mmCIF file of C-alpha atoms in Angstrom:
data_model
loop_
_atom_site.group_PDB
_atom_site.id
_atom_site.type_symbol
_atom_site.label_atom_id
_atom_site.label_comp_id
_atom_site.label_asym_id
_atom_site.label_seq_id
_atom_site.Cartn_x
_atom_site.Cartn_y
_atom_site.Cartn_z
ATOM 1 C CA MET A 1 -62.483 -1.321 30.637
ATOM 2 C CA VAL A 2 -63.451 -0.883 34.238
ATOM 3 C CA PHE A 3 -66.997 -0.255 35.274
ATOM 4 C CA GLU A 4 -67.984 0.759 38.755
ATOM 5 C CA GLU A 5 -71.440 0.213 40.136
ATOM 6 C CA LYS A 6 -72.700 1.583 43.446
ATOM 7 C CA MET A 7 -75.276 -0.264 45.475
ATOM 8 C CA ILE A 8 -78.368 1.736 46.317
ATOM 9 C CA LEU A 9 -78.783 2.063 50.053
ATOM 10 C CA ASN A 10 -81.785 3.134 52.127
ATOM 11 C CA GLY A 11 -79.658 5.748 53.861
ATOM 12 C CA GLU A 12 -76.318 7.461 53.764
ATOM 13 C CA PRO A 13 -73.277 5.416 54.825
ATOM 14 C CA GLU A 14 -71.874 6.440 58.193
ATOM 15 C CA ASP A 15 -68.260 6.804 57.063
ATOM 16 C CA GLU A 16 -65.991 6.519 54.041
ATOM 17 C CA GLU A 17 -64.959 2.937 54.799
ATOM 18 C CA GLU A 18 -68.550 1.793 54.535
ATOM 19 C CA GLU A 19 -68.957 3.711 51.262
ATOM 20 C CA GLU A 20 -65.892 2.001 49.765
ATOM 21 C CA GLU A 21 -67.231 -1.417 50.770
ATOM 22 C CA ASP A 22 -70.459 -0.703 48.890
ATOM 23 C CA MET A 23 -68.657 -0.198 45.562
ATOM 24 C CA VAL A 24 -68.514 -3.172 43.246
ATOM 25 C CA VAL A 25 -65.808 -3.186 40.575
ATOM 26 C CA CYS A 26 -66.437 -5.268 37.480
ATOM 27 C CA ILE A 27 -63.654 -5.811 34.999
ATOM 28 C CA ASP A 28 -64.795 -6.664 31.507
ATOM 29 C CA LEU A 29 -61.839 -7.953 29.500
ATOM 30 C CA ASP A 30 -62.088 -7.984 25.748
ATOM 31 C CA PRO A 31 -60.706 -11.300 24.451
ATOM 32 C CA LEU A 32 -59.243 -9.496 21.441
ATOM 33 C CA ASP A 33 -57.139 -7.234 23.678
ATOM 34 C CA THR A 34 -55.936 -10.237 25.671
ATOM 35 C CA VAL A 35 -54.884 -12.145 22.547
ATOM 36 C CA ARG A 36 -53.242 -9.036 21.059
ATOM 37 C CA ASN A 37 -51.143 -8.568 24.197
ATOM 38 C CA LYS A 38 -50.050 -12.224 24.138
ATOM 39 C CA CYS A 39 -49.210 -12.074 20.438
ATOM 40 C CA ALA A 40 -47.229 -8.858 20.891
ATOM 41 C CA GLN A 41 -44.901 -10.914 23.114
ATOM 42 C CA ALA A 42 -44.320 -13.561 20.402
ATOM 43 C CA GLU A 43 -40.802 -13.847 18.965
ATOM 44 C CA HIS A 44 -41.528 -12.384 15.535
ATOM 45 C CA CYS A 45 -43.573 -9.544 17.013
ATOM 46 C CA ILE A 46 -40.802 -8.685 19.461
ATOM 47 C CA HIS A 47 -38.399 -8.417 16.516
ATOM 48 C CA THR A 48 -40.685 -6.074 14.553
ATOM 49 C CA ARG A 49 -41.512 -4.067 17.692
ATOM 50 C CA ALA A 50 -37.779 -3.550 18.299
ATOM 51 C CA LYS A 51 -37.398 -2.189 14.765
ATOM 52 C CA LEU A 52 -40.366 0.137 15.373
ATOM 53 C CA GLU A 53 -38.904 1.412 18.650
ATOM 54 C CA ASP A 54 -35.496 1.955 17.022
ATOM 55 C CA CYS A 55 -37.145 3.982 14.268
ATOM 56 C CA GLU A 56 -39.168 6.020 16.775
ATOM 57 C CA SER A 57 -36.071 6.876 18.790
ATOM 58 C CA ARG A 58 -34.133 7.754 15.611
ATOM 59 C CA VAL A 59 -36.910 10.003 14.297
ATOM 60 C CA GLY A 60 -37.517 11.512 17.728
ATOM 61 C CA SER A 61 -33.875 12.490 18.089
ATOM 62 C CA LYS A 62 -33.905 14.616 14.930
ATOM 63 C CA SER A 63 -35.390 18.098 14.952
ATOM 64 C CA GLU A 64 -36.287 18.116 11.267
ATOM 65 C CA THR A 65 -36.767 14.960 9.260
ATOM 66 C CA ALA A 66 -38.984 13.700 6.469
ATOM 67 C CA GLU A 67 -38.670 10.150 7.799
ATOM 68 C CA ASP A 68 -41.556 8.537 9.603
ATOM 69 C CA CYS A 69 -42.019 5.034 10.975
ATOM 70 C CA THR A 70 -45.048 4.020 8.929
ATOM 71 C CA GLU A 71 -43.376 0.974 7.363
ATOM 72 C CA GLU A 72 -42.145 -0.311 10.730
ATOM 73 C CA LEU A 73 -45.555 0.261 12.307
ATOM 74 C CA PHE A 74 -47.313 -1.647 9.518
ATOM 75 C CA ASP A 75 -44.789 -4.484 9.803
ATOM 76 C CA PHE A 76 -45.436 -4.784 13.542
ATOM 77 C CA LEU A 77 -49.218 -4.617 13.167
ATOM 78 C CA HIS A 78 -49.127 -7.178 10.358
ATOM 79 C CA ALA A 79 -47.056 -9.605 12.446
ATOM 80 C CA ARG A 80 -49.271 -9.157 15.510
ATOM 81 C CA ASP A 81 -52.519 -9.453 13.568
ATOM 82 C CA HIS A 82 -51.249 -12.560 11.775
ATOM 83 C CA CYS A 83 -50.755 -14.190 15.178
ATOM 84 C CA VAL A 84 -54.112 -12.902 16.454
ATOM 85 C CA ALA A 85 -55.991 -14.256 13.427
ATOM 86 C CA HIS A 86 -55.050 -17.803 14.377
ATOM 87 C CA LYS A 87 -55.961 -17.494 18.065
ATOM 88 C CA VAL A 88 -58.834 -15.061 18.566
ATOM 89 C CA PHE A 89 -61.678 -17.241 17.329
ATOM 90 C CA HIS A 90 -60.987 -19.831 20.028
ATOM 91 C CA SER A 91 -62.088 -17.207 22.564
ATOM 92 C CA VAL A 92 -65.270 -16.167 20.747
ATOM 93 C CA LYS A 93 -68.538 -17.837 21.656
#
């Protein structure tokens, strides 16, 4: 998430450059998102993600199909969340 805060000035800035300097950008990173991204790059997660992407491309190439990629999605999420469960609490205060 990105939050922007503007400083309150006693007058209008003279030009756009001054206005841009007055903006403060704060980046608030969620530790859960950070750990999820790292775990998604783990070996087992890469394997299950590849299966998910193969399924998505296979299903996407067909005009009519009853197949969906629910099983592959659940496998990927299970693998990622298993990795996250072991790491996320080290980041929590």
